[in-house]
Amino acid sequence: MTVTVHTAAALALGDDALVLSHRLGEWAGHAPVLEEEVALANIALDLLGQARILLSMVGDEDQLAYLREERAFHNLQLVEQPNADFAHTIARQLYFSTYQRLLYSELAGGDSEFAGLAAKAVKEVAYHQDHAEQWTLRLGDGTEVSHDRMRRACEALWRFTGEMFQPVEGLEVDRAGMREAWLESVADVLRRATLDIPEGPQSGAWTAGAGRQGLHTEPFGRMLAEMQHLHRSHPGASW
Amino acid sequence: MATAAAHHTARADGLTEADAAAYEAVFDAAVAADERIEPRDWMPDAYRATLVRQIAQHAHSEIIGMQPEANWITRAPSLRRKAILIAKVQDEAGHGLYLYSAAETLGTGREELLDKLHTGRQKYSSIFNYPTLTWADVGAIGWLVDGAAITNQVPLCRCSYGPYARAMVRICKEESFHQRQGYELLLTLSRGTPQQHAMAQDAVDRWWWPSLMMFGPPDDESAHSAQSMAWKIKRHSNDELRQRFVDICVPQAESLGLTLPDPQLRWNEERGHHDFGPIDWTEFWEVLKGNGPCNEERITQRRQAHDEGAWVREAAAAYAAKHKGAGRAAEGHARGVGGPSADQTDESGEA
């Protein structure tokens, strides 16, 4: 049986995992508690593993990661957002891991080229989601300071969440159903964390599927410059 | 539990002099018989204090040691190398956690030990005060720094204090894995383009001498050595271990196609060891005193991470207090350790 690899879909999912993994890698040595050094690195590694499989479905993983320019990346704008404080990192994790779990659960049950990867990844992602939920509860329902920070983080990232449910070529999923399930799940966690669902729209002028089309936010270019610098400085070298 | 020492597990408070002498005799006999001392066993105060100091310093080294390598995570030149490096830095955090736990069995809490690190009252390995200036430094650290650490630590697997010895068994397994990865990284560079080869050589040139300093001062200047050896915390002298390390590294450097920056390095048939040039002990003591290239940055970053994380730890504590007895809430924030995907460490290494 030959499986068709839908390049756009593999790149979209692969870039999400690659970019978020990179952001989490930036935490190494800066986490608020040693256990979180372990946990954040653990999640970064899981995502990097997913990225490598997905990018390899399309071509050479390193060429794709290190030699594409900003406009050729198809990740969500959500995952490229800077870490900022721990609350922003956790809000980003909550939004994304909930989406990823729903997506991979559905893909794992299907017969697309992503079924195998999704079956393995969904177990990792369940852990990521649990980690994000547990911290959302602790920050939201912790101290006044942490509640306030968590609220602000959830609000700040809210406008990037609509993009997750934009159509992606080759990705056959029930987007409407996923959106509904996502909202329900996130709303439930936020409620238990004594937080409200943010009020603003889930997308803005520059976020409605923009990352998927290669239109990114400003911090992303700097992130890529750092990530790609060494590889690009030694064309053709092996590492 | 040590069978001899098990007869005396009571606390030493309020002992008569005769009792204390009896406890001491039992302890000495247990150590002499190569039995393990366990947390509830009686032990001399100085033994306890030495172990707390050594284990804490070891834990601090793992934590500070994350920094020079984490410095390259975002710039790792291939995804495979990036995965290996993240896994390694993650392992180091894990080693720190094992070691703080081992130290805690001696009655000193992690918070107190971290506070001593942050205020400069406890030290960490001087090696981590050197900067990682190129990608090849990641390989040199794996090969030389982890190699030196293993040479130091394998004998600690037989250390007289049980919790420390057991932590070292787990740590040494992972360290030797890292060391092989570092060697392999350097080998790839050494056999790569001329620029890559030069990068590898430059890194080895910069890390060689600091690695030799990791074994500590020469035997005649080592303050704690004699007592530690008598207590079987330490099994070999600094100079012995340093010599062993040099003898291991010379053939490895050869197969790497790299040279070691020591014109006096040569095989001594008579001794059956390599002779090597003098170590710059002035530099060693300066780094130890806080005047190395990165002392300031390392401790500042550590303190900053801790201070900026205070509100997060306070939130976790407040939440735990509110939800006491509410099942899983009590698990707190320690879920990261040994999570479902902890085995990734090995996978990404073999990838």
Short mmCIF file of N, CA, C and O in Angstrom, two decimals, chain B residues 278-326:
data_model
loop_
_atom_site.label_atom_id
_atom_site.label_comp_id
_atom_site.label_asym_id
_atom_site.label_seq_id
_atom_site.Cartn_x
_atom_site.Cartn_y
_atom_site.Cartn_z
N PRO B 278 52.87 20.54 34.22
CA PRO B 278 52.33 21.08 35.47
C PRO B 278 50.99 21.81 35.24
O PRO B 278 50.78 22.43 34.21
N ILE B 279 50.12 21.66 36.21
CA ILE B 279 48.81 22.31 36.16
C ILE B 279 48.95 23.71 36.76
O ILE B 279 49.70 23.92 37.71
N ASP B 280 48.24 24.65 36.18
CA ASP B 280 48.28 26.03 36.67
C ASP B 280 47.36 26.16 37.89
O ASP B 280 46.18 26.50 37.77
N TRP B 281 47.92 25.88 39.06
CA TRP B 281 47.09 25.88 40.27
C TRP B 281 46.64 27.27 40.67
O TRP B 281 45.64 27.43 41.36
N THR B 282 47.37 28.29 40.21
CA THR B 282 46.92 29.66 40.50
C THR B 282 45.56 29.89 39.86
O THR B 282 44.64 30.41 40.49
N GLU B 283 45.45 29.44 38.60
CA GLU B 283 44.17 29.59 37.92
C GLU B 283 43.07 28.83 38.66
O GLU B 283 41.98 29.34 38.89
N PHE B 284 43.41 27.60 39.07
CA PHE B 284 42.43 26.77 39.79
C PHE B 284 41.89 27.48 41.02
O PHE B 284 40.67 27.57 41.22
N TRP B 285 42.79 28.01 41.84
CA TRP B 285 42.35 28.66 43.09
C TRP B 285 41.59 29.95 42.80
O TRP B 285 40.64 30.27 43.51
N GLU B 286 41.98 30.65 41.75
CA GLU B 286 41.25 31.88 41.38
C GLU B 286 39.82 31.54 41.00
O GLU B 286 38.87 32.20 41.43
N VAL B 287 39.65 30.50 40.16
CA VAL B 287 38.31 30.10 39.72
C VAL B 287 37.49 29.68 40.94
O VAL B 287 36.33 30.04 41.09
N LEU B 288 38.13 28.94 41.82
CA LEU B 288 37.45 28.44 43.02
C LEU B 288 37.01 29.59 43.93
O LEU B 288 35.98 29.53 44.59
N LYS B 289 37.82 30.65 43.94
CA LYS B 289 37.50 31.81 44.78
C LYS B 289 36.40 32.68 44.17
O LYS B 289 35.96 33.65 44.78
N GLY B 290 36.03 32.35 42.93
CA GLY B 290 34.96 33.14 42.30
C GLY B 290 35.45 34.05 41.19
O GLY B 290 34.68 34.83 40.64
N ASN B 291 36.73 33.93 40.85
CA ASN B 291 37.29 34.85 39.85
C ASN B 291 37.50 34.21 38.48
O ASN B 291 38.34 34.65 37.71
N GLY B 292 36.77 33.14 38.20
CA GLY B 292 36.87 32.52 36.89
C GLY B 292 36.07 33.29 35.86
O GLY B 292 35.38 34.25 36.21
N PRO B 293 36.16 32.88 34.59
CA PRO B 293 35.51 33.65 33.52
C PRO B 293 33.98 33.77 33.67
O PRO B 293 33.41 34.77 33.28
N CYS B 294 33.30 32.75 34.22
CA CYS B 294 31.83 32.80 34.24
C CYS B 294 31.22 32.68 35.63
O CYS B 294 30.00 32.53 35.75
N ASN B 295 32.03 32.75 36.69
CA ASN B 295 31.47 32.57 38.03
C ASN B 295 30.26 33.47 38.26
O ASN B 295 29.22 33.05 38.75
N GLU B 296 30.46 34.73 37.89
CA GLU B 296 29.43 35.74 38.14
C GLU B 296 28.14 35.40 37.38
O GLU B 296 27.05 35.38 37.94
N GLU B 297 28.30 35.10 36.08
CA GLU B 297 27.12 34.80 35.25
C GLU B 297 26.38 33.57 35.74
O GLU B 297 25.15 33.54 35.76
N ARG B 298 27.15 32.53 36.09
CA ARG B 298 26.49 31.28 36.47
C ARG B 298 25.61 31.46 37.70
O ARG B 298 24.48 31.00 37.75
N ILE B 299 26.17 32.11 38.70
CA ILE B 299 25.42 32.21 39.96
C ILE B 299 24.29 33.23 39.79
O ILE B 299 23.20 33.06 40.35
N THR B 300 24.53 34.25 38.98
CA THR B 300 23.46 35.23 38.73
C THR B 300 22.28 34.57 38.03
O THR B 300 21.13 34.78 38.41
N GLN B 301 22.57 33.76 37.03
CA GLN B 301 21.46 33.11 36.31
C GLN B 301 20.69 32.17 37.24
O GLN B 301 19.47 32.10 37.21
N ARG B 302 21.44 31.44 38.06
CA ARG B 302 20.79 30.50 38.98
C ARG B 302 19.89 31.23 39.97
O ARG B 302 18.75 30.86 40.21
N ARG B 303 20.41 32.31 40.50
CA ARG B 303 19.65 33.11 41.47
C ARG B 303 18.42 33.72 40.82
O ARG B 303 17.34 33.74 41.38
N GLN B 304 18.64 34.18 39.59
CA GLN B 304 17.56 34.82 38.86
C GLN B 304 16.42 33.83 38.58
O GLN B 304 15.25 34.15 38.77
N ALA B 305 16.80 32.63 38.14
CA ALA B 305 15.78 31.61 37.87
C ALA B 305 14.99 31.32 39.15
O ALA B 305 13.77 31.21 39.14
N HIS B 306 15.72 31.25 40.25
CA HIS B 306 15.09 30.95 41.54
C HIS B 306 14.18 32.11 41.98
O HIS B 306 13.03 31.90 42.36
N ASP B 307 14.70 33.31 41.90
CA ASP B 307 13.93 34.48 42.35
C ASP B 307 12.70 34.70 41.48
O ASP B 307 11.61 34.96 41.96
N GLU B 308 12.91 34.60 40.17
CA GLU B 308 11.79 34.84 39.26
C GLU B 308 10.76 33.72 39.34
O GLU B 308 9.62 33.89 38.92
N GLY B 309 11.18 32.57 39.85
CA GLY B 309 10.25 31.45 40.00
C GLY B 309 9.53 31.44 41.35
O GLY B 309 8.68 30.58 41.58
N ALA B 310 9.86 32.39 42.20
CA ALA B 310 9.30 32.37 43.56
C ALA B 310 7.77 32.39 43.53
O ALA B 310 7.11 31.64 44.25
N TRP B 311 7.20 33.24 42.69
CA TRP B 311 5.73 33.34 42.65
C TRP B 311 5.09 32.03 42.19
O TRP B 311 3.98 31.71 42.60
N VAL B 312 5.82 31.28 41.37
CA VAL B 312 5.29 29.99 40.89
C VAL B 312 5.28 28.98 42.04
O VAL B 312 4.28 28.28 42.26
N ARG B 313 6.38 28.94 42.77
CA ARG B 313 6.45 28.02 43.90
C ARG B 313 5.43 28.39 44.99
O ARG B 313 4.80 27.53 45.60
N GLU B 314 5.27 29.71 45.18
CA GLU B 314 4.27 30.16 46.16
C GLU B 314 2.86 29.77 45.73
O GLU B 314 2.03 29.37 46.55
N ALA B 315 2.60 29.86 44.43
CA ALA B 315 1.28 29.47 43.91
C ALA B 315 1.03 27.99 44.17
O ALA B 315 -0.05 27.59 44.62
N ALA B 316 2.05 27.16 43.89
CA ALA B 316 1.90 25.71 44.09
C ALA B 316 1.63 25.40 45.56
O ALA B 316 0.77 24.57 45.89
N ALA B 317 2.34 26.11 46.44
CA ALA B 317 2.17 25.87 47.87
C ALA B 317 0.77 26.32 48.32
O ALA B 317 0.09 25.62 49.08
N ALA B 318 0.34 27.49 47.83
CA ALA B 318 -0.98 28.00 48.22
C ALA B 318 -2.08 27.05 47.72
O ALA B 318 -3.04 26.76 48.44
N TYR B 319 -1.92 26.57 46.51
CA TYR B 319 -2.91 25.65 45.94
C TYR B 319 -2.96 24.36 46.77
O TYR B 319 -4.03 23.86 47.09
N ALA B 320 -1.78 23.85 47.10
CA ALA B 320 -1.71 22.60 47.86
C ALA B 320 -2.39 22.78 49.23
O ALA B 320 -3.11 21.90 49.69
N ALA B 321 -2.17 23.94 49.84
CA ALA B 321 -2.78 24.19 51.14
C ALA B 321 -4.29 24.26 51.03
O ALA B 321 -5.02 23.71 51.86
N LYS B 322 -4.79 24.92 49.96
CA LYS B 322 -6.24 25.03 49.77
C LYS B 322 -6.89 23.69 49.50
O LYS B 322 -8.02 23.45 49.86
N HIS B 323 -6.18 22.84 48.80
CA HIS B 323 -6.79 21.58 48.34
C HIS B 323 -6.24 20.38 49.07
O HIS B 323 -6.21 19.28 48.53
N LYS B 324 -5.78 20.61 50.26
CA LYS B 324 -5.23 19.53 51.07
C LYS B 324 -6.23 18.39 51.15
O LYS B 324 -7.42 18.60 51.39
N GLY B 325 -5.73 17.18 50.93
CA GLY B 325 -6.61 16.02 51.06
C GLY B 325 -7.53 15.81 49.87
O GLY B 325 -8.32 14.90 49.84
N ALA B 326 -7.37 16.66 48.86
CA ALA B 326 -8.24 16.53 47.69
C ALA B 326 -7.60 15.65 46.63
O ALA B 326 -7.59 15.95 45.45
#
